[in-house]
CSV table of C-alpha atoms in Angstrom, one decimal:
chain,number,residue,atom,x,y,z
A,555,MET,CA,73.3,75.6,130.0
A,556,LYS,CA,76.1,76.5,127.5
A,557,GLY,CA,78.6,73.9,126.7
A,558,SER,CA,76.5,71.0,128.1
A,559,MET,CA,78.2,68.5,125.9
A,560,THR,CA,81.5,67.2,127.4
A,561,ALA,CA,84.7,66.7,125.5
A,562,ALA,CA,84.4,63.0,126.3
A,563,ALA,CA,81.0,62.9,124.6
A,564,VAL,CA,82.4,64.8,121.6
A,565,HIS,CA,85.3,62.3,121.3
A,566,LYS,CA,82.9,59.4,121.5
A,567,GLN,CA,80.6,60.7,118.8
A,568,TYR,CA,83.5,61.6,116.5
A,569,ALA,CA,85.4,58.3,116.9
A,570,GLU,CA,82.3,56.2,116.4
A,571,GLY,CA,81.2,58.2,113.3
A,572,VAL,CA,84.6,58.0,111.7
A,573,ASP,CA,85.1,54.3,112.6
A,574,ALA,CA,81.6,53.4,111.2
A,575,PHE,CA,82.5,55.1,107.9
A,576,ARG,CA,85.9,53.4,107.7
A,577,ARG,CA,84.2,50.0,108.0
A,578,GLN,CA,82.3,50.8,104.9
A,579,ILE,CA,85.5,51.2,102.8
A,580,THR,CA,86.3,47.8,101.2
A,581,GLU,CA,89.4,48.9,99.3
A,582,PRO,CA,92.4,48.2,101.7
A,583,THR,CA,94.7,51.1,100.6
A,584,LEU,CA,91.9,53.6,100.8
A,585,ARG,CA,90.8,52.4,104.2
A,586,LEU,CA,94.4,52.7,105.5
A,587,ARG,CA,94.8,56.2,104.1
A,588,PHE,CA,91.4,57.3,105.5
A,589,GLY,CA,92.3,56.0,108.9
A,590,GLN,CA,95.7,57.9,108.8
A,591,GLU,CA,94.5,61.2,107.4
A,592,ALA,CA,90.9,61.7,108.6
A,593,ASP,CA,91.8,63.2,112.0
A,594,VAL,CA,94.0,65.9,110.5
A,595,PHE,CA,91.3,66.8,108.0
A,596,PHE,CA,88.5,67.0,110.5
A,597,ARG,CA,90.6,69.1,113.0
A,598,ALA,CA,91.1,71.5,110.1
A,599,CYS,CA,87.4,71.6,109.6
A,600,ALA,CA,87.0,72.5,113.3
A,601,LEU,CA,89.4,75.5,112.8
A,602,GLY,CA,87.4,76.6,109.8
A,603,VAL,CA,83.9,76.5,111.4
A,604,TRP,CA,85.2,78.3,114.5
A,605,GLN,CA,86.8,81.0,112.4
A,606,ARG,CA,83.6,81.5,110.4
A,607,ASP,CA,81.6,81.9,113.6
A,608,GLY,CA,83.7,84.8,114.6
A,609,SER,CA,83.3,84.2,118.3
A,610,ALA,CA,86.3,84.2,120.7
A,611,VAL,CA,88.1,80.9,121.3
A,612,THR,CA,87.4,79.6,124.8
A,613,PRO,CA,88.8,76.8,126.9
A,614,ARG,CA,85.9,74.6,125.7
A,615,HIS,CA,87.1,75.0,122.1
A,616,VAL,CA,90.5,73.6,123.3
A,617,GLU,CA,88.8,70.6,124.9
A,618,TYR,CA,86.8,69.9,121.8
A,619,TYR,CA,89.8,70.2,119.5
A,620,ASN,CA,91.8,67.8,121.7
A,621,ALA,CA,88.9,65.3,121.6
A,622,VAL,CA,89.2,64.9,117.8
A,623,TYR,CA,91.1,61.7,117.3
A,624,THR,CA,90.5,58.0,116.6
A,625,ARG,CA,92.0,55.0,118.2
A,626,GLY,CA,95.6,54.3,117.1
A,627,ASN,CA,96.2,57.9,116.0
A,628,PRO,CA,98.1,60.6,117.9
A,629,VAL,CA,96.1,62.4,120.6
A,630,PRO,CA,96.3,66.2,120.1
A,631,SER,CA,97.3,68.4,123.0
A,632,ILE,CA,97.0,72.0,121.6
A,633,LEU,CA,97.3,74.9,124.0
A,634,PHE,CA,94.8,77.8,124.2
A,635,TRP,CA,97.1,80.3,122.5
A,636,GLU,CA,98.1,77.8,119.8
A,637,LEU,CA,94.4,77.1,119.0
A,638,SER,CA,93.6,80.9,118.9
A,639,THR,CA,96.4,81.4,116.4
A,640,ALA,CA,95.4,78.4,114.3
A,641,VAL,CA,91.8,79.5,114.1
A,642,GLY,CA,92.8,83.0,113.1
A,643,GLU,CA,95.2,81.7,110.4
A,644,TYR,CA,92.9,79.1,109.0
A,645,PRO,CA,93.8,79.1,105.2
A,646,GLY,CA,90.5,77.9,103.9
A,647,PHE,CA,88.8,74.6,103.1
A,648,GLN,CA,90.8,72.0,101.2
A,649,ALA,CA,89.6,68.5,100.2
A,650,PRO,CA,91.7,65.7,101.8
A,651,ASP,CA,94.1,63.8,99.6
A,652,PHE,CA,92.2,60.5,100.1
A,653,PHE,CA,89.0,62.0,98.6
A,654,ALA,CA,90.5,61.8,95.1
A,655,ARG,CA,91.1,58.0,95.6
A,656,MET,CA,87.6,57.7,97.1
A,657,ARG,CA,86.1,59.2,94.0
A,658,ALA,CA,88.2,57.0,91.8
A,659,CYS,CA,87.0,53.9,93.6
A,660,ASP,CA,83.4,55.0,93.3
A,661,LYS,CA,83.8,55.5,89.5
A,662,VAL,CA,85.2,52.0,89.1
A,663,SER,CA,82.9,50.1,91.4
A,664,GLY,CA,79.7,52.2,91.2
A,665,THR,CA,79.6,52.9,95.0
A,666,ASP,CA,78.8,56.2,96.6
A,667,LEU,CA,81.5,56.5,99.3
A,668,ALA,CA,82.4,60.0,98.2
A,669,ARG,CA,78.9,61.3,98.8
A,670,ARG,CA,78.6,59.4,102.1
A,671,PHE,CA,81.8,61.1,103.1
A,672,ILE,CA,80.2,64.5,102.3
A,673,ASP,CA,77.4,63.7,104.7
A,674,LEU,CA,80.0,62.6,107.3
A,675,THR,CA,81.9,65.9,106.9
A,676,THR,CA,78.8,67.9,107.3
A,677,LEU,CA,77.8,66.1,110.5
A,678,MET,CA,81.3,66.6,112.0
A,679,ILE,CA,81.4,70.3,111.2
A,680,LEU,CA,78.0,70.7,112.9
A,681,LEU,CA,79.3,68.7,115.9
A,682,PHE,CA,82.2,71.1,116.2
A,683,ALA,CA,79.8,74.1,115.7
A,684,ALA,CA,77.8,73.0,118.7
A,685,VAL,CA,80.7,73.8,121.1
A,686,ASP,CA,78.5,76.5,122.5
A,687,ASP,CA,75.2,74.5,122.1
A,688,CYS,CA,74.3,76.7,119.2
A,689,VAL,CA,74.7,76.3,115.4
A,690,SER,CA,74.8,79.8,113.8
A,691,GLU,CA,73.9,80.8,110.3
A,692,GLU,CA,77.6,81.4,109.6
A,693,GLU,CA,78.6,78.0,110.9
A,694,ALA,CA,75.9,76.3,108.8
A,695,GLY,CA,77.1,78.3,105.8
A,696,PHE,CA,80.6,77.0,106.3
A,697,ALA,CA,79.3,73.4,106.4
A,698,GLU,CA,77.3,74.1,103.2
A,699,ASP,CA,80.4,75.6,101.5
A,700,CYS,CA,82.5,72.6,102.4
A,701,ALA,CA,79.9,70.1,101.2
A,702,GLY,CA,79.5,72.1,98.0
A,703,ALA,CA,83.3,72.0,97.3
A,704,LEU,CA,83.4,68.2,97.7
A,705,GLU,CA,80.2,67.8,95.6
A,706,ALA,CA,81.8,69.8,92.8
A,707,LEU,CA,84.8,67.5,92.8
A,708,CYS,CA,82.3,64.5,92.4
A,709,ARG,CA,80.6,66.2,89.5
A,710,GLY,CA,83.9,67.1,87.9
A,711,ASP,CA,84.8,63.4,87.9
A,712,GLY,CA,81.5,62.5,86.3
A,713,LEU,CA,80.1,60.8,89.4
A,714,LYS,CA,76.3,60.7,89.1
A,715,GLY,CA,74.3,60.1,92.2
A,716,ASP,CA,70.8,60.5,93.6
A,717,ARG,CA,71.7,60.8,97.3
A,718,ALA,CA,70.2,63.9,98.8
A,719,GLY,CA,72.9,65.5,100.9
A,720,LEU,CA,72.3,66.9,104.4
A,721,ASP,CA,71.1,70.5,104.6
A,722,PRO,CA,73.2,72.3,107.3
A,723,ARG,CA,70.6,75.0,107.4
A,724,GLU,CA,68.2,72.6,109.0
A,725,PHE,CA,70.4,72.5,112.1
A,726,VAL,CA,70.6,76.3,112.7
A,727,THR,CA,69.5,76.9,116.3
A,728,ARG,CA,67.6,80.1,115.5
A,729,ARG,CA,66.0,80.2,112.1
A,730,PRO,CA,65.8,83.5,110.1
A,731,GLU,CA,62.0,83.3,110.2
A,732,GLN,CA,62.1,83.6,114.0
A,733,LYS,CA,60.7,87.0,115.1
A,734,ALA,CA,61.9,89.0,118.0
A,735,GLY,CA,60.4,87.7,121.2
A,736,GLN,CA,59.2,84.5,119.5
A,737,GLY,CA,60.2,81.3,121.3
A,738,PRO,CA,61.6,78.2,119.7
A,739,ALA,CA,58.4,76.3,119.9
A,740,GLU,CA,56.5,79.1,118.2
A,741,THR,CA,59.2,79.4,115.6
A,742,ALA,CA,59.0,75.6,114.8
A,743,ALA,CA,55.2,75.8,114.5
A,744,SER,CA,55.4,78.7,112.1
A,745,VAL,CA,58.1,77.0,110.0
A,746,LYS,CA,56.0,73.8,109.9
A,747,GLU,CA,53.0,75.8,108.7
A,748,SER,CA,55.1,77.4,106.0
A,749,GLU,CA,56.6,74.1,104.8
A,750,LYS,CA,53.1,72.5,104.9
A,751,ALA,CA,51.7,75.3,102.7
A,752,GLN,CA,54.6,74.9,100.2
A,753,ALA,CA,54.1,71.1,100.1
A,754,GLU,CA,50.4,71.5,99.4
A,755,GLU,CA,50.7,73.9,96.5
A,756,PRO,CA,52.2,71.5,94.0
A,757,ALA,CA,49.9,68.7,95.3
A,758,ALA,CA,46.9,70.9,94.5
A,759,GLU,CA,48.2,71.4,90.9
A,760,GLN,CA,48.8,67.7,90.4
A,761,ALA,CA,45.3,66.8,91.7
A,762,GLN,CA,43.9,67.7,88.3
A,763,GLU,CA,45.7,64.9,86.7
A,764,PRO,CA,43.9,61.6,86.7
A,765,GLU,CA,45.3,59.2,89.3
A,766,PRO,CA,46.1,55.7,88.3
A,767,THR,CA,43.5,53.0,89.2
A,768,VAL,CA,44.2,50.0,91.4
A,769,GLU,CA,44.0,47.8,88.2
A,770,GLU,CA,46.6,50.0,86.4
A,771,LEU,CA,48.9,49.9,89.4
A,772,LEU,CA,48.6,46.1,89.7
A,773,ALA,CA,49.3,45.8,86.0
A,774,GLU,CA,52.5,47.8,86.5
A,775,LEU,CA,53.4,45.5,89.4
A,776,ASP,CA,52.9,42.5,87.2
A,777,GLY,CA,55.1,44.1,84.6
A,778,LEU,CA,58.1,44.0,86.8
A,779,CYS,CA,60.7,41.4,86.1
A,780,GLY,CA,60.6,38.4,88.4
A,781,LEU,CA,59.5,38.9,92.0
A,782,GLU,CA,56.7,36.4,91.7
A,783,LYS,CA,56.5,35.7,95.4
A,784,VAL,CA,56.5,39.4,96.2
A,785,LYS,CA,53.8,40.1,93.7
A,786,ALA,CA,51.6,37.4,95.3
A,787,ASP,CA,52.3,38.7,98.8
A,788,VAL,CA,51.4,42.3,97.7
A,789,LYS,CA,48.1,41.1,96.1
A,790,SER,CA,47.2,39.1,99.2
A,791,LEU,CA,47.9,42.1,101.4
A,792,ILE,CA,45.7,44.3,99.3
A,793,ASN,CA,42.9,41.7,99.4
A,794,LEU,CA,43.2,41.6,103.2
A,795,VAL,CA,42.9,45.4,103.4
A,796,LYS,CA,39.9,45.5,101.1
A,797,VAL,CA,38.0,42.9,103.1
A,798,ARG,CA,38.8,44.7,106.3
A,799,ARG,CA,37.2,47.9,104.9
A,800,LEU,CA,34.1,45.9,103.7
A,801,ARG,CA,33.7,44.4,107.2
A,802,GLU,CA,34.0,47.9,108.7
A,803,GLU,CA,31.3,49.2,106.4
A,804,LYS,CA,29.0,46.3,107.4
A,805,GLY,CA,29.6,46.9,111.1
A,806,LEU,CA,31.5,43.7,111.6
A,807,PRO,CA,34.4,43.5,114.1
A,808,VAL,CA,37.9,44.0,112.6
A,809,PRO,CA,40.9,42.5,114.4
A,810,PRO,CA,43.9,44.8,114.8
A,811,MET,CA,46.4,44.6,111.9
A,812,SER,CA,49.7,46.4,111.2
A,813,LEU,CA,50.3,47.5,107.7
A,814,HIS,CA,54.0,48.3,108.3
A,815,LEU,CA,56.3,46.0,106.3
A,816,VAL,CA,59.8,44.5,106.3
A,817,PHE,CA,61.5,44.1,102.9
A,818,MET,CA,64.3,41.7,103.1
A,819,GLY,CA,66.8,41.0,100.3
A,820,ASN,CA,70.0,42.0,98.5
A,821,PRO,CA,70.4,45.4,96.8
A,822,GLY,CA,69.0,45.9,93.4
A,823,THR,CA,66.0,43.5,93.8
A,824,GLY,CA,63.3,46.2,93.3
A,825,LYS,CA,62.5,46.9,96.9
A,826,THR,CA,62.1,50.7,96.4
A,827,THR,CA,60.1,50.2,93.2
A,828,VAL,CA,57.6,47.9,94.9
A,829,ALA,CA,57.4,50.3,97.9
A,830,ARG,CA,56.5,53.2,95.6
A,831,LEU,CA,53.8,51.1,93.9
A,832,LEU,CA,52.4,50.0,97.2
A,833,ALA,CA,52.2,53.5,98.4
A,834,LYS,CA,50.1,54.4,95.3
A,835,ILE,CA,48.0,51.3,95.7
A,836,TYR,CA,47.2,52.1,99.3
A,837,HIS,CA,46.2,55.6,98.3
A,838,ALA,CA,44.0,54.2,95.5
A,839,ILE,CA,42.1,52.0,97.9
A,840,GLY,CA,41.7,54.7,100.5
A,841,VAL,CA,44.2,53.5,103.1
A,842,LEU,CA,46.5,56.6,102.7
A,843,SER,CA,45.5,60.1,102.0
A,844,LYS,CA,48.3,61.0,99.6
A,845,GLY,CA,50.3,58.0,98.6
A,846,GLN,CA,53.8,59.5,98.3
A,847,LEU,CA,57.0,57.6,99.1
A,848,VAL,CA,59.6,59.3,101.2
A,849,GLU,CA,62.9,57.4,101.1
A,850,VAL,CA,65.6,57.8,103.8
A,851,ASP,CA,68.5,55.9,105.3
A,852,ARG,CA,70.3,56.4,108.6
A,853,SER,CA,71.8,59.8,107.5
A,854,GLY,CA,68.2,61.1,107.0
A,855,LEU,CA,67.1,60.2,110.5
A,856,VAL,CA,70.2,60.4,112.8
A,857,ALA,CA,72.2,63.6,113.5
A,858,GLY,CA,75.7,63.8,114.8
A,859,PHE,CA,75.1,65.5,118.2
A,860,VAL,CA,72.7,65.7,121.1
A,861,GLY,CA,69.1,66.9,120.5
A,862,GLN,CA,69.1,66.8,116.7
A,863,THR,CA,68.1,63.2,115.9
A,864,ALA,CA,64.6,63.7,117.2
A,865,ILE,CA,64.2,66.8,115.0
A,866,LYS,CA,65.5,65.0,111.9
A,867,THR,CA,63.3,61.9,112.4
A,868,ASN,CA,60.2,64.0,113.1
A,869,GLU,CA,60.8,66.0,109.9
A,870,ALA,CA,61.1,62.8,107.8
A,871,VAL,CA,57.8,61.6,109.3
A,872,GLN,CA,56.1,64.8,108.6
A,873,LYS,CA,57.1,64.6,104.9
A,874,ALA,CA,55.8,61.0,104.8
A,875,LEU,CA,52.4,61.6,106.5
A,876,GLY,CA,49.7,60.4,104.1
A,877,GLY,CA,52.1,58.0,102.5
A,878,VAL,CA,55.0,55.6,103.0
A,879,LEU,CA,58.2,56.2,104.9
A,880,PHE,CA,60.8,53.9,103.3
A,881,ILE,CA,63.9,53.3,105.4
A,882,ASP,CA,66.7,51.7,103.4
A,883,GLU,CA,69.4,49.8,105.2
A,884,ALA,CA,67.3,50.2,108.4
A,885,TYR,CA,69.6,47.9,110.3
A,886,ALA,CA,72.2,50.7,110.4
A,887,LEU,CA,70.0,52.4,113.0
A,888,VAL,CA,71.1,49.8,115.5
A,889,ASN,CA,74.7,49.9,116.7
A,890,GLN,CA,75.2,46.6,118.4
A,891,GLU,CA,78.5,47.8,119.9
A,892,ASN,CA,77.0,51.0,121.4
A,893,ALA,CA,73.7,51.0,123.3
A,894,ASN,CA,73.8,54.8,123.4
A,895,ASP,CA,74.1,55.4,119.7
A,896,PHE,CA,71.7,58.0,118.4
A,897,GLY,CA,70.1,55.4,116.1
A,898,HIS,CA,68.2,54.1,119.1
A,899,GLU,CA,66.7,57.6,119.7
A,900,ALA,CA,65.6,57.6,116.1
A,901,ILE,CA,63.8,54.3,116.5
A,902,GLU,CA,62.0,55.4,119.6
A,903,VAL,CA,60.8,58.6,117.9
A,904,LEU,CA,59.8,56.6,114.9
A,905,LEU,CA,57.8,54.1,117.0
A,906,LYS,CA,56.0,57.0,118.7
A,907,ASN,CA,55.0,58.5,115.4
A,908,MET,CA,53.8,55.2,114.1
A,909,GLU,CA,51.4,55.1,117.0
A,910,ASP,CA,50.4,58.7,116.8
A,911,HIS,CA,49.8,58.6,113.0
A,912,ARG,CA,48.7,54.9,112.7
A,913,LYS,CA,45.8,55.8,110.4
A,914,ASP,CA,47.8,57.8,107.8
A,915,LEU,CA,51.4,56.6,107.9
A,916,ILE,CA,53.0,53.3,106.8
A,917,VAL,CA,56.6,52.5,107.4
A,918,ILE,CA,58.6,50.1,105.3
A,919,VAL,CA,62.0,49.1,106.5
A,920,ALA,CA,64.4,47.4,104.1
A,921,GLY,CA,67.8,45.7,104.0
A,922,TYR,CA,69.8,42.5,103.9
A,923,THR,CA,67.9,39.5,105.1
A,924,GLY,CA,70.1,38.5,108.0
A,925,LEU,CA,70.7,42.0,109.2
A,926,MET,CA,67.1,42.9,109.1
A,927,GLY,CA,66.1,40.0,111.3
A,928,LYS,CA,68.6,41.2,114.0
A,929,PHE,CA,67.2,44.8,113.6
A,930,ILE,CA,63.6,43.8,114.2
A,931,HIS,CA,64.5,41.7,117.2
A,932,SER,CA,66.6,44.5,118.7
A,933,ASN,CA,63.5,46.3,120.1
A,934,PRO,CA,60.2,44.9,121.3
A,935,GLY,CA,58.4,47.9,119.8
A,936,LEU,CA,59.7,46.9,116.4
A,937,GLU,CA,58.7,43.3,116.8
A,938,SER,CA,55.1,44.3,117.6
A,939,ARG,CA,54.7,46.7,114.7
A,940,PHE,CA,56.5,44.9,112.0
A,941,ASN,CA,55.1,41.4,111.5
A,942,LYS,CA,54.8,41.2,107.8
A,943,TYR,CA,57.9,40.2,105.8
A,944,PHE,CA,58.4,40.3,102.0
A,945,TYR,CA,61.4,38.4,100.7
A,946,PHE,CA,63.0,39.7,97.5
A,947,GLU,CA,65.1,36.9,95.9
A,948,ASP,CA,68.1,37.6,93.7
A,949,TYR,CA,67.4,37.8,89.9
A,950,THR,CA,68.5,34.8,87.9
A,951,GLY,CA,70.8,35.2,84.9
A,952,GLU,CA,67.8,35.0,82.6
A,953,GLN,CA,66.0,37.6,84.5
A,954,LEU,CA,69.0,39.9,84.5
A,955,MET,CA,69.1,39.6,80.7
A,956,GLU,CA,65.5,40.5,80.5
A,957,ILE,CA,66.2,43.6,82.6
A,958,LEU,CA,69.0,44.5,80.2
A,959,ARG,CA,66.7,44.1,77.2
A,960,SER,CA,64.2,46.3,79.0
A,961,MET,CA,66.7,49.1,79.6
A,962,CYS,CA,67.8,49.0,76.0
A,963,ALA,CA,64.2,49.2,74.7
A,964,LYS,CA,63.3,52.0,77.1
A,965,ASN,CA,66.3,54.1,76.1
A,966,GLY,CA,66.2,53.5,72.4
A,967,TYR,CA,69.1,50.9,72.0
A,968,THR,CA,69.2,47.5,70.3
A,969,LEU,CA,71.4,44.5,70.9
A,970,ASP,CA,72.7,42.6,67.9
A,971,ALA,CA,72.8,38.8,67.9
A,972,GLU,CA,76.4,38.6,69.1
A,973,ALA,CA,75.7,41.2,71.9
A,974,GLU,CA,72.6,39.2,72.9
A,975,LYS,CA,74.7,36.0,73.2
A,976,LEU,CA,77.5,37.7,75.0
A,977,GLY,CA,75.2,39.6,77.4
A,978,ALA,CA,73.3,36.5,78.3
A,979,GLY,CA,76.6,34.7,79.1
A,980,MET,CA,78.0,37.5,81.1
A,981,LEU,CA,74.9,37.9,83.3
A,982,ARG,CA,74.5,34.2,83.8
A,983,GLU,CA,78.1,34.0,85.0
A,984,LEU,CA,77.5,37.1,87.2
A,985,TYR,CA,74.5,35.3,88.9
A,986,GLU,CA,76.2,31.9,89.3
A,987,GLU,CA,79.4,33.5,90.8
A,988,ARG,CA,77.5,36.0,92.9
A,989,ASP,CA,78.8,36.9,96.4
A,990,GLU,CA,77.8,39.4,99.1
A,991,ASN,CA,78.6,42.3,96.7
A,992,PHE,CA,76.1,41.1,94.1
A,993,GLY,CA,74.0,44.1,93.0
A,994,ASN,CA,71.3,42.4,90.9
A,995,ALA,CA,69.6,45.1,88.7
A,996,ARG,CA,72.2,47.7,89.8
A,997,ASP,CA,74.9,45.5,88.2
A,998,VAL,CA,72.8,45.4,85.0
A,999,ARG,CA,72.5,49.2,85.0
A,1000,ASN,CA,76.2,49.6,85.4
A,1001,LEU,CA,76.8,47.2,82.5
A,1002,PHE,CA,74.3,49.1,80.4
A,1003,GLU,CA,75.7,52.6,81.2
A,1004,LYS,CA,79.3,51.5,80.5
A,1005,ALA,CA,78.2,49.9,77.2
A,1006,VAL,CA,76.4,53.1,76.2
A,1007,ALA,CA,79.6,55.1,77.0
A,1008,ARG,CA,81.7,52.8,74.8
A,1009,GLN,CA,79.2,52.9,72.0
A,1010,ALA,CA,79.3,56.7,72.1
A,1011,ASP,CA,83.1,56.6,71.8
A,1012,ARG,CA,82.8,54.2,68.8
A,1013,VAL,CA,80.0,56.0,67.0
A,1014,ALA,CA,81.6,59.4,67.4
A,1015,LEU,CA,84.4,58.2,65.1
A,1016,LEU,CA,81.9,57.4,62.3
A,1017,GLU,CA,81.7,60.1,59.5
A,1018,ALA,CA,77.9,59.9,59.0
A,1019,PRO,CA,76.3,57.5,61.5
A,1020,THR,CA,72.8,56.2,60.6
A,1021,ARG,CA,69.9,55.8,63.0
A,1022,GLU,CA,70.7,52.1,63.2
A,1023,ASP,CA,74.4,53.0,64.1
A,1024,LEU,CA,73.1,55.3,66.9
A,1025,MET,CA,70.9,52.6,68.4
A,1026,ALA,CA,73.1,49.5,68.0
A,1027,LEU,CA,75.0,48.0,71.0
A,1028,THR,CA,77.5,45.5,69.9
A,1029,ALA,CA,79.4,42.8,71.7
A,1030,ALA,CA,82.5,45.1,71.8
A,1031,ASP,CA,80.4,47.7,73.6
A,1032,LEU,CA,79.6,45.2,76.3
A,1033,ARG,CA,83.1,44.1,76.9
A,1034,GLU,CA,85.6,45.8,79.3
A,1035,PRO,CA,88.7,47.1,77.4
A,1036,GLU,CA,90.9,44.3,78.7
A,1037,GLU,CA,88.3,41.8,77.6
A,1038,ARG,CA,88.2,43.3,74.1
A,1039,ALA,CA,92.0,43.0,73.9
A,1040,GLU,CA,91.9,39.3,74.8
A,1041,ALA,CA,89.1,38.7,72.3
A,1042,GLY,CA,91.2,40.4,69.6
A,1043,GLU,CA,94.2,38.3,70.4
A,1044,ARG,CA,92.2,35.1,70.2
A,1045,ALA,CA,90.8,36.2,66.8
């Protein structure tokens, strides 16, 4: 039935999505501006996607438009003829004013709010496109163009990020590959076969390369800084798996065991790195057929409107079959304030796939310790499948300094004696004064990258820099500009 999603449901999804994003903004001024300006921006996006579709405006479009508001902001009451005129006169996509401040905050604090906002914009445009229960190629193209315009602004500001944005083309109701007379189920099957063939081609090419042995992978694990408890837990788990396989070979009974894991700890403590190694180790000992790691978060599993979350979650699982599906910030799938949040649908689909593919899929969920405990206990199915917990402790000041030295060595830089002393003091202070925003190794990477940028500015002024000049990081390179000024005054 066309238009099966009510205006009330649209308002609920829109308001919850925008409110959830607003709660992620820690900078007070930016949070205020976003709350004041977001509704106007997203209503303009609705006009744009409906113009791109080219279909006639209907009363349902009016209902959708008037549903786009958040609590505390004015409720629109546009009339049919007003909306028809506004759609026809839509001037083209423009980034909201608050997006510039959002990028500036990201640049200073190393966050990724701007790219998360791009995902939010894409989802909202797709929500508006579904006014007729159909996302057309033209509407997906508009979402893609808008995301591209915002991404270009991020790149222009020098923001680097590894977040894979949403692909609007994945939400098109009728794919270009669909043949005349071919039903949706047949189309999906043919697309899956095509994707599978494409995925297997590079795998076949890489198969000629020698794969690392278990011993080599364990040596790589041992080479990681800190994480002594995690390393011991990983080795114990591997031994358990090995003995189970030996018992199977000898015809001995093997009690049921879940290999799905919960990684608990603060950001930057090596959870993704350990998960990637574990996937390779499981492959090396024959537990998994491929050993790849597929990393997702809520945006990679949950869609913004009815019917799409199951598709996104199943696609993520398909990519991870034969390896590990790593769900970062998994607690975000559970909205404690809304029992009907689509995150619950993603969890149910995930649990079914874990059962259907229990012999060739391992799921690792990760996040803050306290929040992950609530997440696991939110669903009996999660409690039964996730019963092994790995705790990733914060790096100490000495370990953070060891990570900095490793980054320098890996990238061809050296720290002089004064820089060594200053860096050790800075990182020790960072650890001792840590709060909920402590980023562990991420903070070290930020320090290193800023030092490299300052060193480049310094060395570029030299007439004929030597190899040693190009490699040396000094105490001045490690300091923030205001800290350098204070040090100069003291001198």
